[in-house]
């Protein structure tokens, strides 16, 4: 519910008033929420909210978190036997969106080489 609220606020009002310190707290929060999701529901609220935040925030705020996001995706994909299938698929989808938005294609290529069964 919190992610959906953040999503709607950023879509309606934008992120121009979000400074770097608030942006950092927001990034830490969405990374934590994504990593800790445990349900296997068909709702993409967390995935979509994560992407809205990434697109809304200034690149200077997001860029330091790219490696942490990548490592989180890799960790979730490695835990595919203990995580719900939907969470693992969302991890792959989020990684694809992050690499596309940030033009970090080398990260996407590395992910695909380690997990060739994924469709990104």
JSON list of C-alpha atoms in Angstrom, two decimals:
[
{"chain": "A", "resi": 1, "resn": "UNK", "atom": "CA", "xyz": [0.00, 0.00, 0.00]},
{"chain": "A", "resi": 2, "resn": "UNK", "atom": "CA", "xyz": [2.88, 2.38, 0.74]},
{"chain": "A", "resi": 3, "resn": "UNK", "atom": "CA", "xyz": [4.53, 1.68, -2.62]},
{"chain": "A", "resi": 4, "resn": "UNK", "atom": "CA", "xyz": [1.26, 2.37, -4.40]},
{"chain": "A", "resi": 5, "resn": "UNK", "atom": "CA", "xyz": [0.95, 5.69, -2.56]},
{"chain": "A", "resi": 6, "resn": "UNK", "atom": "CA", "xyz": [4.52, 6.71, -3.43]},
{"chain": "A", "resi": 7, "resn": "UNK", "atom": "CA", "xyz": [3.83, 5.72, -7.05]},
{"chain": "A", "resi": 8, "resn": "UNK", "atom": "CA", "xyz": [0.69, 7.89, -7.24]},
{"chain": "A", "resi": 9, "resn": "UNK", "atom": "CA", "xyz": [2.34, 10.88, -5.56]},
{"chain": "A", "resi": 10, "resn": "UNK", "atom": "CA", "xyz": [5.33, 10.82, -7.91]},
{"chain": "A", "resi": 11, "resn": "UNK", "atom": "CA", "xyz": [3.13, 10.39, -10.98]},
{"chain": "A", "resi": 12, "resn": "UNK", "atom": "CA", "xyz": [0.90, 13.33, -9.98]},
{"chain": "A", "resi": 13, "resn": "UNK", "atom": "CA", "xyz": [3.44, 15.70, -8.44]},
{"chain": "A", "resi": 14, "resn": "UNK", "atom": "CA", "xyz": [6.80, 14.59, -9.81]},
{"chain": "A", "resi": 15, "resn": "UNK", "atom": "CA", "xyz": [10.07, 14.51, -7.91]},
{"chain": "A", "resi": 16, "resn": "UNK", "atom": "CA", "xyz": [11.40, 18.01, -8.46]},
{"chain": "A", "resi": 17, "resn": "UNK", "atom": "CA", "xyz": [11.15, 18.85, -4.74]},
{"chain": "A", "resi": 18, "resn": "UNK", "atom": "CA", "xyz": [12.95, 15.68, -3.63]},
{"chain": "A", "resi": 19, "resn": "UNK", "atom": "CA", "xyz": [16.51, 16.50, -2.61]},
{"chain": "A", "resi": 20, "resn": "UNK", "atom": "CA", "xyz": [19.34, 14.00, -2.48]},
{"chain": "A", "resi": 21, "resn": "UNK", "atom": "CA", "xyz": [18.91, 13.07, 1.20]},
{"chain": "A", "resi": 22, "resn": "UNK", "atom": "CA", "xyz": [15.20, 12.29, 0.80]},
{"chain": "A", "resi": 23, "resn": "UNK", "atom": "CA", "xyz": [15.96, 10.53, -2.47]},
{"chain": "A", "resi": 24, "resn": "UNK", "atom": "CA", "xyz": [18.50, 8.32, -0.71]},
{"chain": "A", "resi": 25, "resn": "UNK", "atom": "CA", "xyz": [15.98, 7.36, 1.98]},
{"chain": "A", "resi": 26, "resn": "UNK", "atom": "CA", "xyz": [13.40, 6.62, -0.71]},
{"chain": "A", "resi": 27, "resn": "UNK", "atom": "CA", "xyz": [15.86, 4.46, -2.66]},
{"chain": "A", "resi": 28, "resn": "UNK", "atom": "CA", "xyz": [16.84, 2.50, 0.47]},
{"chain": "A", "resi": 29, "resn": "UNK", "atom": "CA", "xyz": [13.16, 1.96, 1.28]},
{"chain": "A", "resi": 30, "resn": "UNK", "atom": "CA", "xyz": [12.13, 0.69, -2.13]},
{"chain": "A", "resi": 31, "resn": "UNK", "atom": "CA", "xyz": [15.14, -1.61, -2.34]},
{"chain": "A", "resi": 32, "resn": "UNK", "atom": "CA", "xyz": [14.24, -3.05, 1.07]},
{"chain": "A", "resi": 33, "resn": "UNK", "atom": "CA", "xyz": [10.55, -3.44, 0.14]},
{"chain": "A", "resi": 34, "resn": "UNK", "atom": "CA", "xyz": [11.40, -5.20, -3.11]},
{"chain": "A", "resi": 35, "resn": "UNK", "atom": "CA", "xyz": [13.93, -7.53, -1.50]},
{"chain": "A", "resi": 36, "resn": "UNK", "atom": "CA", "xyz": [11.62, -8.49, 1.36]},
{"chain": "A", "resi": 37, "resn": "UNK", "atom": "CA", "xyz": [8.43, -9.13, -0.60]},
{"chain": "A", "resi": 38, "resn": "UNK", "atom": "CA", "xyz": [7.28, -12.69, 0.01]},
{"chain": "A", "resi": 39, "resn": "UNK", "atom": "CA", "xyz": [3.89, -13.14, -1.60]},
{"chain": "A", "resi": 40, "resn": "UNK", "atom": "CA", "xyz": [3.22, -14.82, -4.91]},
{"chain": "A", "resi": 41, "resn": "UNK", "atom": "CA", "xyz": [0.44, -12.53, -6.07]},
{"chain": "A", "resi": 42, "resn": "UNK", "atom": "CA", "xyz": [-0.12, -11.29, -9.61]},
{"chain": "A", "resi": 43, "resn": "UNK", "atom": "CA", "xyz": [-0.09, -7.63, -8.63]},
{"chain": "A", "resi": 44, "resn": "UNK", "atom": "CA", "xyz": [2.93, -5.71, -9.89]},
{"chain": "A", "resi": 45, "resn": "UNK", "atom": "CA", "xyz": [2.54, -2.80, -7.44]},
{"chain": "A", "resi": 46, "resn": "UNK", "atom": "CA", "xyz": [6.06, -3.08, -6.01]},
{"chain": "A", "resi": 47, "resn": "UNK", "atom": "CA", "xyz": [7.67, -3.55, -9.42]},
{"chain": "A", "resi": 48, "resn": "UNK", "atom": "CA", "xyz": [5.78, -0.64, -10.98]},
{"chain": "A", "resi": 49, "resn": "UNK", "atom": "CA", "xyz": [6.35, 1.60, -7.96]},
{"chain": "A", "resi": 50, "resn": "UNK", "atom": "CA", "xyz": [10.07, 0.82, -8.01]},
{"chain": "A", "resi": 51, "resn": "UNK", "atom": "CA", "xyz": [10.25, 1.79, -11.67]},
{"chain": "A", "resi": 52, "resn": "UNK", "atom": "CA", "xyz": [8.26, 5.00, -11.13]},
{"chain": "A", "resi": 53, "resn": "UNK", "atom": "CA", "xyz": [10.68, 6.03, -8.37]},
{"chain": "A", "resi": 54, "resn": "UNK", "atom": "CA", "xyz": [13.71, 5.23, -10.55]},
{"chain": "A", "resi": 55, "resn": "UNK", "atom": "CA", "xyz": [12.31, 7.23, -13.46]},
{"chain": "A", "resi": 56, "resn": "UNK", "atom": "CA", "xyz": [11.24, 10.17, -11.28]},
{"chain": "A", "resi": 57, "resn": "UNK", "atom": "CA", "xyz": [14.45, 10.65, -9.31]},
{"chain": "A", "resi": 58, "resn": "UNK", "atom": "CA", "xyz": [17.44, 12.45, -10.74]},
{"chain": "A", "resi": 59, "resn": "UNK", "atom": "CA", "xyz": [20.06, 10.12, -12.22]},
{"chain": "A", "resi": 60, "resn": "UNK", "atom": "CA", "xyz": [22.67, 11.37, -9.71]},
{"chain": "A", "resi": 61, "resn": "UNK", "atom": "CA", "xyz": [20.53, 9.96, -6.89]},
{"chain": "A", "resi": 62, "resn": "UNK", "atom": "CA", "xyz": [19.84, 6.63, -8.64]},
{"chain": "A", "resi": 63, "resn": "UNK", "atom": "CA", "xyz": [23.27, 5.86, -10.09]},
{"chain": "A", "resi": 64, "resn": "UNK", "atom": "CA", "xyz": [25.01, 5.01, -6.76]},
{"chain": "A", "resi": 65, "resn": "UNK", "atom": "CA", "xyz": [22.33, 2.36, -6.15]},
{"chain": "A", "resi": 66, "resn": "UNK", "atom": "CA", "xyz": [22.69, 0.54, -9.48]},
{"chain": "A", "resi": 67, "resn": "UNK", "atom": "CA", "xyz": [25.22, -1.96, -8.19]},
{"chain": "A", "resi": 68, "resn": "UNK", "atom": "CA", "xyz": [23.16, -2.60, -5.05]},
{"chain": "A", "resi": 69, "resn": "UNK", "atom": "CA", "xyz": [20.06, -3.15, -7.21]},
{"chain": "A", "resi": 70, "resn": "UNK", "atom": "CA", "xyz": [22.00, -5.49, -9.46]},
{"chain": "A", "resi": 71, "resn": "UNK", "atom": "CA", "xyz": [23.29, -7.52, -6.50]},
{"chain": "A", "resi": 72, "resn": "UNK", "atom": "CA", "xyz": [19.76, -7.69, -5.08]},
{"chain": "A", "resi": 73, "resn": "UNK", "atom": "CA", "xyz": [18.44, -9.01, -8.41]},
{"chain": "A", "resi": 74, "resn": "UNK", "atom": "CA", "xyz": [21.22, -11.57, -8.58]},
{"chain": "A", "resi": 75, "resn": "UNK", "atom": "CA", "xyz": [20.53, -12.67, -5.00]},
{"chain": "A", "resi": 76, "resn": "UNK", "atom": "CA", "xyz": [16.78, -13.05, -5.61]},
{"chain": "A", "resi": 77, "resn": "UNK", "atom": "CA", "xyz": [17.42, -15.04, -8.77]},
{"chain": "A", "resi": 78, "resn": "UNK", "atom": "CA", "xyz": [19.80, -17.32, -6.89]},
{"chain": "A", "resi": 79, "resn": "UNK", "atom": "CA", "xyz": [17.10, -17.89, -4.26]},
{"chain": "A", "resi": 80, "resn": "UNK", "atom": "CA", "xyz": [14.56, -19.02, -6.85]},
{"chain": "A", "resi": 81, "resn": "UNK", "atom": "CA", "xyz": [13.96, -22.27, -4.95]},
{"chain": "A", "resi": 82, "resn": "UNK", "atom": "CA", "xyz": [12.94, -20.44, -1.76]},
{"chain": "A", "resi": 83, "resn": "UNK", "atom": "CA", "xyz": [11.28, -17.32, -3.19]},
{"chain": "A", "resi": 84, "resn": "UNK", "atom": "CA", "xyz": [7.86, -17.29, -4.87]},
{"chain": "A", "resi": 85, "resn": "UNK", "atom": "CA", "xyz": [8.07, -17.56, -8.66]},
{"chain": "A", "resi": 86, "resn": "UNK", "atom": "CA", "xyz": [6.41, -14.16, -9.10]},
{"chain": "A", "resi": 87, "resn": "UNK", "atom": "CA", "xyz": [9.07, -12.46, -6.95]},
{"chain": "A", "resi": 88, "resn": "UNK", "atom": "CA", "xyz": [11.86, -14.05, -9.00]},
{"chain": "A", "resi": 89, "resn": "UNK", "atom": "CA", "xyz": [10.20, -13.00, -12.27]},
{"chain": "A", "resi": 90, "resn": "UNK", "atom": "CA", "xyz": [9.73, -9.47, -10.93]},
{"chain": "A", "resi": 91, "resn": "UNK", "atom": "CA", "xyz": [13.43, -9.39, -10.05]},
{"chain": "A", "resi": 92, "resn": "UNK", "atom": "CA", "xyz": [14.28, -10.24, -13.66]},
{"chain": "A", "resi": 93, "resn": "UNK", "atom": "CA", "xyz": [11.78, -7.69, -14.98]},
{"chain": "A", "resi": 94, "resn": "UNK", "atom": "CA", "xyz": [13.08, -4.97, -12.67]},
{"chain": "A", "resi": 95, "resn": "UNK", "atom": "CA", "xyz": [16.64, -5.67, -13.73]},
{"chain": "A", "resi": 96, "resn": "UNK", "atom": "CA", "xyz": [15.65, -5.35, -17.38]},
{"chain": "A", "resi": 97, "resn": "UNK", "atom": "CA", "xyz": [13.93, -2.02, -16.73]},
{"chain": "A", "resi": 98, "resn": "UNK", "atom": "CA", "xyz": [16.81, -0.66, -14.67]},
{"chain": "A", "resi": 99, "resn": "UNK", "atom": "CA", "xyz": [19.45, -1.57, -17.22]},
{"chain": "A", "resi": 100, "resn": "UNK", "atom": "CA", "xyz": [17.34, -0.17, -20.04]},
{"chain": "A", "resi": 101, "resn": "UNK", "atom": "CA", "xyz": [16.68, 3.12, -18.28]},
{"chain": "A", "resi": 102, "resn": "UNK", "atom": "CA", "xyz": [20.25, 3.59, -17.12]},
{"chain": "A", "resi": 103, "resn": "UNK", "atom": "CA", "xyz": [21.87, 2.21, -20.26]},
{"chain": "A", "resi": 104, "resn": "UNK", "atom": "CA", "xyz": [23.81, -0.35, -18.24]},
{"chain": "A", "resi": 105, "resn": "UNK", "atom": "CA", "xyz": [23.64, -3.08, -20.88]},
{"chain": "A", "resi": 106, "resn": "UNK", "atom": "CA", "xyz": [26.78, -4.80, -19.57]},
{"chain": "A", "resi": 107, "resn": "UNK", "atom": "CA", "xyz": [24.87, -5.60, -16.36]},
{"chain": "A", "resi": 108, "resn": "UNK", "atom": "CA", "xyz": [22.03, -7.09, -18.38]},
{"chain": "A", "resi": 109, "resn": "UNK", "atom": "CA", "xyz": [24.43, -9.19, -20.43]},
{"chain": "A", "resi": 110, "resn": "UNK", "atom": "CA", "xyz": [26.09, -10.49, -17.27]},
{"chain": "A", "resi": 111, "resn": "UNK", "atom": "CA", "xyz": [22.71, -11.40, -15.78]},
{"chain": "A", "resi": 112, "resn": "UNK", "atom": "CA", "xyz": [21.67, -13.23, -18.94]},
{"chain": "A", "resi": 113, "resn": "UNK", "atom": "CA", "xyz": [24.95, -15.13, -19.06]},
{"chain": "A", "resi": 114, "resn": "UNK", "atom": "CA", "xyz": [24.42, -16.33, -15.48]},
{"chain": "A", "resi": 115, "resn": "UNK", "atom": "CA", "xyz": [20.70, -17.04, -15.90]},
{"chain": "A", "resi": 116, "resn": "UNK", "atom": "CA", "xyz": [20.16, -17.87, -19.60]},
{"chain": "A", "resi": 117, "resn": "UNK", "atom": "CA", "xyz": [16.63, -19.19, -18.99]},
{"chain": "A", "resi": 118, "resn": "UNK", "atom": "CA", "xyz": [15.36, -15.67, -18.27]},
{"chain": "A", "resi": 119, "resn": "UNK", "atom": "CA", "xyz": [13.50, -13.67, -20.86]},
{"chain": "A", "resi": 120, "resn": "UNK", "atom": "CA", "xyz": [14.35, -10.01, -20.34]}
]
